[in-house]
Coordinates of C-alpha atoms (C1' of nucleotides) in Angstrom, one line a residue:
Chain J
X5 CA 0.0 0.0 0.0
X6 CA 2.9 2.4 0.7
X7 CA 4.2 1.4 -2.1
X8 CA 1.5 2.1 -4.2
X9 CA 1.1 5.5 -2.5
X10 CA 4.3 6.6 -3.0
X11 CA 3.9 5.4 -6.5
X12 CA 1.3 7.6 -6.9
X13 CA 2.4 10.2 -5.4
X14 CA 5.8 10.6 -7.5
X15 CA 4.4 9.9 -10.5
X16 CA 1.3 12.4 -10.1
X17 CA 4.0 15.4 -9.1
X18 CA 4.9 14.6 -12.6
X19 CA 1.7 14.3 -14.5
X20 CA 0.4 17.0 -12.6
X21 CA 3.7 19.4 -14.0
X22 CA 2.8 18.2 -17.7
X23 CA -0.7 16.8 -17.3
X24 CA -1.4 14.4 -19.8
X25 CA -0.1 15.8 -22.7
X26 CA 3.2 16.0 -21.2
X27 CA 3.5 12.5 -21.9
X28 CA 1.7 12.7 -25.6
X29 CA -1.0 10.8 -24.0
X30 CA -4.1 13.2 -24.4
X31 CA -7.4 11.7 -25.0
X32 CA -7.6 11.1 -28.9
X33 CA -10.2 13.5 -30.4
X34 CA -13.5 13.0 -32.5
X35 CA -12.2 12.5 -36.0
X36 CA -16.2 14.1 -37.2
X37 CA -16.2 17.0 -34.5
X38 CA -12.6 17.3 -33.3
X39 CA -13.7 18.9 -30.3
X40 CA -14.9 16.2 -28.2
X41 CA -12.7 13.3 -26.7
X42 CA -13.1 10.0 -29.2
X43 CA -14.5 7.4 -27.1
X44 CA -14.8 4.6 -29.5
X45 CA -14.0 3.1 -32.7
X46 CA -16.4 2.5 -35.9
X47 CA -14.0 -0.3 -38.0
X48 CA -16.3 0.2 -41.0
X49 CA -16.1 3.9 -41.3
X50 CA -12.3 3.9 -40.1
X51 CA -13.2 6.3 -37.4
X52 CA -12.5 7.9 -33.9
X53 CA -16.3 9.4 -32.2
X54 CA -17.0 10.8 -29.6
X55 CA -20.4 9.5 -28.2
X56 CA -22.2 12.4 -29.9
X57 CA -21.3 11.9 -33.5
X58 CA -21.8 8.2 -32.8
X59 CA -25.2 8.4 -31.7
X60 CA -25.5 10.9 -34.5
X61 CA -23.9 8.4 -37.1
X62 CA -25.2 5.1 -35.8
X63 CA -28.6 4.3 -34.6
X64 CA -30.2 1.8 -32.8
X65 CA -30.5 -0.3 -35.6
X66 CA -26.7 0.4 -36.8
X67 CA -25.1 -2.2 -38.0
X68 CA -21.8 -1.4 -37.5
X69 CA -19.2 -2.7 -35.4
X70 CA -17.9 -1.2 -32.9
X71 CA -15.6 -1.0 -30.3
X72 CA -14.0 0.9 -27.1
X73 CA -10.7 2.9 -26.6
X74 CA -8.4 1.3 -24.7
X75 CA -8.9 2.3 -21.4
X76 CA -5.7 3.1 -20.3
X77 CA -3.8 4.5 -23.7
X78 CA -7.3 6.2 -24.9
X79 CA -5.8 6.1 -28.3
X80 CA -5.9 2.8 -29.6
X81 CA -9.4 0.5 -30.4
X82 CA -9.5 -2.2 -27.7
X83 CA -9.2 -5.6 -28.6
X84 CA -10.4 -7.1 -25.9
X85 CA -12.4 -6.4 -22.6
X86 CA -11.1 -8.3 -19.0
X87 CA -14.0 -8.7 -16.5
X88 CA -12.1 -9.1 -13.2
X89 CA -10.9 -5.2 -14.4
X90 CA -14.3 -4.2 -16.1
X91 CA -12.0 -2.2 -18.6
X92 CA -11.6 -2.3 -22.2
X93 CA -7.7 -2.8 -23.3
X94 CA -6.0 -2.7 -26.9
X95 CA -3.7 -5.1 -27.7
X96 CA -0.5 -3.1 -26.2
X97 CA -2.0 -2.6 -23.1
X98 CA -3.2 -5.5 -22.5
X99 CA 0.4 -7.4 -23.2
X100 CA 1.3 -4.8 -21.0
X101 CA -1.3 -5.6 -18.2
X102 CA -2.2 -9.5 -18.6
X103 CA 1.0 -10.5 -19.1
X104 CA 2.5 -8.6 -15.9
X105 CA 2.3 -11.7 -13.8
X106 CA 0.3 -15.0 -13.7
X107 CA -2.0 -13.9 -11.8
X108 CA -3.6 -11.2 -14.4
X109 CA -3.2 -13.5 -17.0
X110 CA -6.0 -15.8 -16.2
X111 CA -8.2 -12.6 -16.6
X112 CA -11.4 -13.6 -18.6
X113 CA -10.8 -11.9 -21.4
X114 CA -13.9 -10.9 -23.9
X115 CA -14.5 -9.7 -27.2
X116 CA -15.2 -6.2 -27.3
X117 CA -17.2 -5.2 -30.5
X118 CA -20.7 -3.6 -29.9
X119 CA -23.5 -2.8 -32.4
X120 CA -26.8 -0.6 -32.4
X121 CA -26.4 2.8 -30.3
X122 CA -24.4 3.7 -27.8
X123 CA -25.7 2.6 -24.5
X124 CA -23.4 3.9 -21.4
X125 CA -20.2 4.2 -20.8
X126 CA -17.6 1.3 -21.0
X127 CA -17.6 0.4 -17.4
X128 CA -18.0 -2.5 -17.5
X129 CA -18.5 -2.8 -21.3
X130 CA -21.0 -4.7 -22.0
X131 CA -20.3 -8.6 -22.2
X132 CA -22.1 -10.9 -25.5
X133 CA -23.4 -12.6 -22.6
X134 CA -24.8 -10.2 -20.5
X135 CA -26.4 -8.2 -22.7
X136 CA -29.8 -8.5 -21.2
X137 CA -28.2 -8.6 -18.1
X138 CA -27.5 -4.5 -15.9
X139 CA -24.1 -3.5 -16.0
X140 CA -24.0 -3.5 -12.0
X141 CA -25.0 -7.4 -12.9
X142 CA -22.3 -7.9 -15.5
X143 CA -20.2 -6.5 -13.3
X144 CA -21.1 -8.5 -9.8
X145 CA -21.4 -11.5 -11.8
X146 CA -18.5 -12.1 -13.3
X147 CA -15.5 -9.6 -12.7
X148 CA -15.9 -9.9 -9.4
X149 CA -16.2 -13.4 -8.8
X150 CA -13.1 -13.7 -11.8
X151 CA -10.7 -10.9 -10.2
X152 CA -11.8 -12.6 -6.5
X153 CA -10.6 -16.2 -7.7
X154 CA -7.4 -15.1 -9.0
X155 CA -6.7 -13.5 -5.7
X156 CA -7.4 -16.4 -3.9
X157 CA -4.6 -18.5 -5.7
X158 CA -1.3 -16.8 -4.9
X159 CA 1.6 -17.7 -7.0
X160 CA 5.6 -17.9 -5.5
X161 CA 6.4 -14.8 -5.0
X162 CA 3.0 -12.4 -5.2
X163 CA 2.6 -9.8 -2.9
X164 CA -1.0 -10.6 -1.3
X165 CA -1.9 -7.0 -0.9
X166 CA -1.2 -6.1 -4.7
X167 CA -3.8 -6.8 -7.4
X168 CA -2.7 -8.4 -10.3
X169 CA -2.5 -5.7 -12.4
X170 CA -0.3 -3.2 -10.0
X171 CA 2.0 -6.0 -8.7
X172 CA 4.9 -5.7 -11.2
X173 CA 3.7 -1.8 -12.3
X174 CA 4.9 -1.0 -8.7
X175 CA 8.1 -2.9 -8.5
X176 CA 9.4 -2.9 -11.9
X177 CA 13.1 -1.5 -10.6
X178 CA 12.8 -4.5 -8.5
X179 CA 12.7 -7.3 -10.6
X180 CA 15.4 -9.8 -11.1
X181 CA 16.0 -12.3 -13.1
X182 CA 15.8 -14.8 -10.8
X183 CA 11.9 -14.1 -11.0
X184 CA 12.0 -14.1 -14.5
X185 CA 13.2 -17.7 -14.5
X186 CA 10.7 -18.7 -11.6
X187 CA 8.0 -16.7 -14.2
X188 CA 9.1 -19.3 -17.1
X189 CA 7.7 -22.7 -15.3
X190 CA 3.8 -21.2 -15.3
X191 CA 4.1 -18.8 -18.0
X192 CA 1.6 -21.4 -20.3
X193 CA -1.4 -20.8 -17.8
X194 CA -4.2 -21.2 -20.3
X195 CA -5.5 -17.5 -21.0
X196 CA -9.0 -17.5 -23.3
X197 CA -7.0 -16.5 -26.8
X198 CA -10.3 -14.2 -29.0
X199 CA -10.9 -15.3 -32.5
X200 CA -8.4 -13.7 -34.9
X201 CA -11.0 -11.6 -36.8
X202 CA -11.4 -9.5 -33.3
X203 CA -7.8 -8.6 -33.8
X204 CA -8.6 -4.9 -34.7
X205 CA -5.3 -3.3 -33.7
X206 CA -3.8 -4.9 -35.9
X207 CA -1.7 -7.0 -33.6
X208 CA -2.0 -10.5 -32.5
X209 CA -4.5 -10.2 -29.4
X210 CA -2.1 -12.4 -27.0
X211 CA 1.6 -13.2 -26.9
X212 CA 1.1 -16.9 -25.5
X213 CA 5.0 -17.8 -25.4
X214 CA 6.2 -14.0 -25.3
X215 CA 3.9 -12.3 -22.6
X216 CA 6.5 -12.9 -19.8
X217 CA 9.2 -11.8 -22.0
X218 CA 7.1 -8.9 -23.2
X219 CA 6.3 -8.1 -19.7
X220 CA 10.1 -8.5 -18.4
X221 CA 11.6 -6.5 -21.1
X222 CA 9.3 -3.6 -20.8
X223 CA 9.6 -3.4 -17.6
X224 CA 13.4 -2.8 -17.6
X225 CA 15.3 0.1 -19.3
X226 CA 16.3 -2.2 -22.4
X227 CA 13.1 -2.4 -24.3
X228 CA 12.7 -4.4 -27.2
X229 CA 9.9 -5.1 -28.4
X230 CA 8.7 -8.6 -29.2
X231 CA 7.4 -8.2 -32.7
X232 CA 11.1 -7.5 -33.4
X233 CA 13.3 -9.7 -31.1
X234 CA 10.6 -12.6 -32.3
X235 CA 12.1 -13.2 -35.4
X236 CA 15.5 -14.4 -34.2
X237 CA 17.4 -11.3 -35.3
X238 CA 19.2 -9.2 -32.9
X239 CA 16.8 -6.1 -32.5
X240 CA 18.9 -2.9 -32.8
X241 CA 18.8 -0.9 -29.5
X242 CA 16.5 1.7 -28.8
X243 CA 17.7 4.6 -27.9
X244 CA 18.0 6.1 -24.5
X245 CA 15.5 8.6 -25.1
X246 CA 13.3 6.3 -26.2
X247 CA 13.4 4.2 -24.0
X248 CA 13.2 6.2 -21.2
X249 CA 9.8 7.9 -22.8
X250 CA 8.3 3.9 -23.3
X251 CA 9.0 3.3 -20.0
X252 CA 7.2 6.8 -18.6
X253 CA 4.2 6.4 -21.0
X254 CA 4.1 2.7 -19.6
X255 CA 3.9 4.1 -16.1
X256 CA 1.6 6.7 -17.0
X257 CA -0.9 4.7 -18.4
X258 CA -0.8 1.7 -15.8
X259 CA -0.7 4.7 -12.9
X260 CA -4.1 6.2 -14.8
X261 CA -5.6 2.7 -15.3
X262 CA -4.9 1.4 -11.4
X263 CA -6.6 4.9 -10.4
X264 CA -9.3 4.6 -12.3
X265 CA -9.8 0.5 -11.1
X266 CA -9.5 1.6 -7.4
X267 CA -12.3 4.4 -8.3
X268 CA -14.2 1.9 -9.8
X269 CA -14.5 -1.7 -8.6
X270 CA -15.5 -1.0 -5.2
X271 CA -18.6 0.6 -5.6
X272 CA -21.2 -1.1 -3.5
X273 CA -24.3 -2.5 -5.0
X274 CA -27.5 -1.9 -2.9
X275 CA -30.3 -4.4 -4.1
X276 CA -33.2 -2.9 -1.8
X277 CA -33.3 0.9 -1.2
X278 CA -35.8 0.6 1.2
X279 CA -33.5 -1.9 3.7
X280 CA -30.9 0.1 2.7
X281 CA -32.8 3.6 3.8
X282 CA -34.4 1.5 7.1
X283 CA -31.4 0.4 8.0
X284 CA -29.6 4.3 7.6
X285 CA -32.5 5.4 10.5
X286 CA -31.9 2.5 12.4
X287 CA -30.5 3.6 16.3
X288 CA -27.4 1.6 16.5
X289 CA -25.1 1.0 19.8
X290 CA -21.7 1.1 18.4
X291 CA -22.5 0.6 15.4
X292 CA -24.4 -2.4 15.9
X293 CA -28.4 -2.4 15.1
X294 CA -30.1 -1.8 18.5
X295 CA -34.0 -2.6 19.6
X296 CA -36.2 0.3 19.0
X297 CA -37.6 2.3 22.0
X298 CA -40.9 3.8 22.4
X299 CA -38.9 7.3 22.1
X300 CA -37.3 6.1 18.3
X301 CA -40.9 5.5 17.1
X302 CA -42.1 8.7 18.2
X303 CA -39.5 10.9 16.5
X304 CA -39.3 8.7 13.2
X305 CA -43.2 9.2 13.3
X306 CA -42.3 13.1 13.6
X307 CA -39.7 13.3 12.0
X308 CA -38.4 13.5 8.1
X309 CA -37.2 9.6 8.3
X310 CA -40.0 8.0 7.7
X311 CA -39.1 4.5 5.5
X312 CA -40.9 5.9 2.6
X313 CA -39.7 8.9 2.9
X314 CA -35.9 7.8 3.4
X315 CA -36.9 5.1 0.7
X316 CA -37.5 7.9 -1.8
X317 CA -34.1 9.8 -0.5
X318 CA -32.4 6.7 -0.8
X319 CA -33.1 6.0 -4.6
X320 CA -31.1 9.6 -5.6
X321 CA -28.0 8.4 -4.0
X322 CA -24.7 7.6 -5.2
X323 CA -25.2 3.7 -5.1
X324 CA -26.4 1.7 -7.5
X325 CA -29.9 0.6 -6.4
X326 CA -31.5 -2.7 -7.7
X327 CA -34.8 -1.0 -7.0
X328 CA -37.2 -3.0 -4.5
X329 CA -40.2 -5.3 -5.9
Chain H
dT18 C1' 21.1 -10.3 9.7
dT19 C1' 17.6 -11.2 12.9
dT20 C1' 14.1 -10.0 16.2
dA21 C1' 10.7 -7.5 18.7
dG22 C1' 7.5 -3.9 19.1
dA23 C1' 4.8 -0.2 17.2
dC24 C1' 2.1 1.2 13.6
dT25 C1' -0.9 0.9 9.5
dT26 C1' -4.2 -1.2 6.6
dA27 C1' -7.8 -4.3 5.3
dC28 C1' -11.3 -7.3 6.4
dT29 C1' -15.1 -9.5 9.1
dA30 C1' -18.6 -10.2 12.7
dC31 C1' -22.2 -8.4 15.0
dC32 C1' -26.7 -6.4 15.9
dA33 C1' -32.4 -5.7 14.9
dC34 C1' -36.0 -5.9 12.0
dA35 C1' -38.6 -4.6 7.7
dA36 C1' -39.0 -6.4 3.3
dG37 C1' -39.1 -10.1 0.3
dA38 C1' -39.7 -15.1 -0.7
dT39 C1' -42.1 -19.2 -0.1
dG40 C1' -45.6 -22.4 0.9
dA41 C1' -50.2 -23.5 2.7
dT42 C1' -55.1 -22.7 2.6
Chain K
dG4 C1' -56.1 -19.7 -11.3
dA5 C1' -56.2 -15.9 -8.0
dA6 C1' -56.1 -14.0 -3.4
dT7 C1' -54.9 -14.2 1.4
dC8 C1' -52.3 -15.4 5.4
dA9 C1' -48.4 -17.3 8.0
dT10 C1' -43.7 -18.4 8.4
dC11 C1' -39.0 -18.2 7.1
dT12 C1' -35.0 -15.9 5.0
dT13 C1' -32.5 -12.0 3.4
dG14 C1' -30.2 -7.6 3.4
dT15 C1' -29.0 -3.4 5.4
dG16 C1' -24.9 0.1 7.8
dG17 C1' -21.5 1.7 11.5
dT18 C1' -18.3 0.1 14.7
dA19 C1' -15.0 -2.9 17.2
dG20 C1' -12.0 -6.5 16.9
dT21 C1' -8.6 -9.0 14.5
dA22 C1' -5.3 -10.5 11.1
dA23 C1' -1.7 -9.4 8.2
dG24 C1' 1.7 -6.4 6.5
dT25 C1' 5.2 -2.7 7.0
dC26 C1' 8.5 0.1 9.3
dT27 C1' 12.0 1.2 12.8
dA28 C1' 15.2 0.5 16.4

DNA sequence: TTTAGACTTACTACCACAAGATGAT
DNA sequence: GAATCATCTTGTGGTAGTAAGTCTA
């Protein structure tokens, strides 16, 4: 947790200097408008909308396919969508994040490509599934229970108080390659590989026998990327400058990406608004629910807390509310 | 390098009772 | 089949307690 914290910490003195742009990662903007922030990607028409000019250029009925940005980059088209994060990743990023450790690589992964209008925003995005289903469901049902079970079966070496996806994102400068060797015995953990027509970055959706590698090498100064060390030839060596700015962007968008996670997965689901708005007017003794008095009844009946009442004050809140039958 | 203690963080149990679910009539 | 009633189960939030991890001497 300290870790993380200081993590945070340094690195958002330097986003906050430069912001975004200071690492050329701005949000990429609406191809039609240009004025909005793209927020997905139309492979038919070849472009980058905002949720505007895609509700103005597809309908319900639309049927073209379409997908997320990447959640973390917000540049490139996500390839795929990971349930225990209930975040839409391109290819790059998701090498980057599945392939940190073992752990995030048994991350259901999905296919991402949507059709008709735009619903809500992609979190979670909406699962082939679960499309009848709320996105508080899709979201309780699966990424939960997914991100929960990979928890629960530690690997040699985790860290139990890191997720998956911040484990090696925090201690990068700490790796060794005696790791990297423990890393090569379980590195063939089956991971769900997507049907190659849902490749729409262009790039292969999984690196199967290069993840670790992919994963090791990024996360150390000498980066070279798999698609050119894969062939067997020596890959010529990246310069210092850019290197150091892979490794920064890296950071940036993993730092963005945990934030946004933390913000995001703990949201508690209330199912009944009305126990939820009793139980807020309840008396308690240390916090524990205590037996009603003759003097409790006589002020709720006075009073503003009435369970309707509270019911009804309930239902605007900041929960999500599985309203009450 | 190891150990003990202090400190921090995260998680769980507990409580009462209205609402919801279920089965019987 | 629909309506009513009785009984059982579920879910709700704030706090204390505890386990586990981290830091320091």
């Amino acid at each position: 947790m300290k870790v993380e914290e200081q993590t945070v910490v340094g690195g958002g003195g330097g986003a906050g200097q430069g912001g975004a742009g200071f690492w050329g990662l701005a949000g990429r903007p609406c191809d039609t408008c240009a004025v909005d922030a793209a927020r997905l990607y139309c492979r038919l028409d070849g472009a980058y909308l905002c949720a505007g000019c895609d509700a103005r250029a597809h309908g319900a009925g639309s049927r073209h396919a379409r997908v997320w940005l990447c959640e973390v980059c917000e540049h490139a088209p996500a390839a795929v969508t990971c349930r225990a994060d209930a975040a839409a990743l391109c290819a790059t990023c998701d090498a980057d994040i599945h392939s940190a450790n073992p752990l995030a690589s048994r991350h259901l992964l999905l296919p991402t490509p949507f059709f008709g209008a735009l619903a809500d925003p992609p979190q979670p995005v909406p699962s082939p599934s679960s499309a009848a289903a709320t996105q508080e469901d899709a979201e309780d049902d699966g990424s939960n229970e997914a991100e929960a079970a990979s928890w629960l079966l530690p690997e040699p070496g985790d860290s139990p108080e890191d997720s998956a996806a911040t484990f090696f994102a925090d201690s990068d400068a700490y790796l060794d390659l005696d790791f990297v060797r423990s890393m090569d015995g379980i590195k063939a953990i089956g991971v769900p590989v997507a049907p190659s027509e849902l490749d729409l970055a262009g790039g292969t959706l999984f690196y199967p026998e290069h993840s670790m590698n992919h994963s090791m090498s990024t996360s150390e100064v000498a980066v070279v990327p798999d698609a050119l060390s894969a062939g067997g030839a020596p890959a010529p060596a990246p310069s210092v400058a850019v290197v150091a700015s892979k490794g920064k962007e890296r950071e940036a968008r993993l730092m963005r990406y945990r934030e946004k996670r933390k913000n995001r997965r703990f949201q508690k689901t209330i199912r009944y608004a009305s126990r939820k708005a009793y139980a807020e007017t309840r008396p308690r003794i240390k916090g524990r629910f205590a037996k009603r008095t003759a003097e409790d009844d006589a002020l709720e009946q006075d009073g503003p807390f009435s369970p309707a009442s509270s019911a009804h004050l309930a239902s605007d809140g900041d929960y999500g509310v599985v309203p009450s039958f």
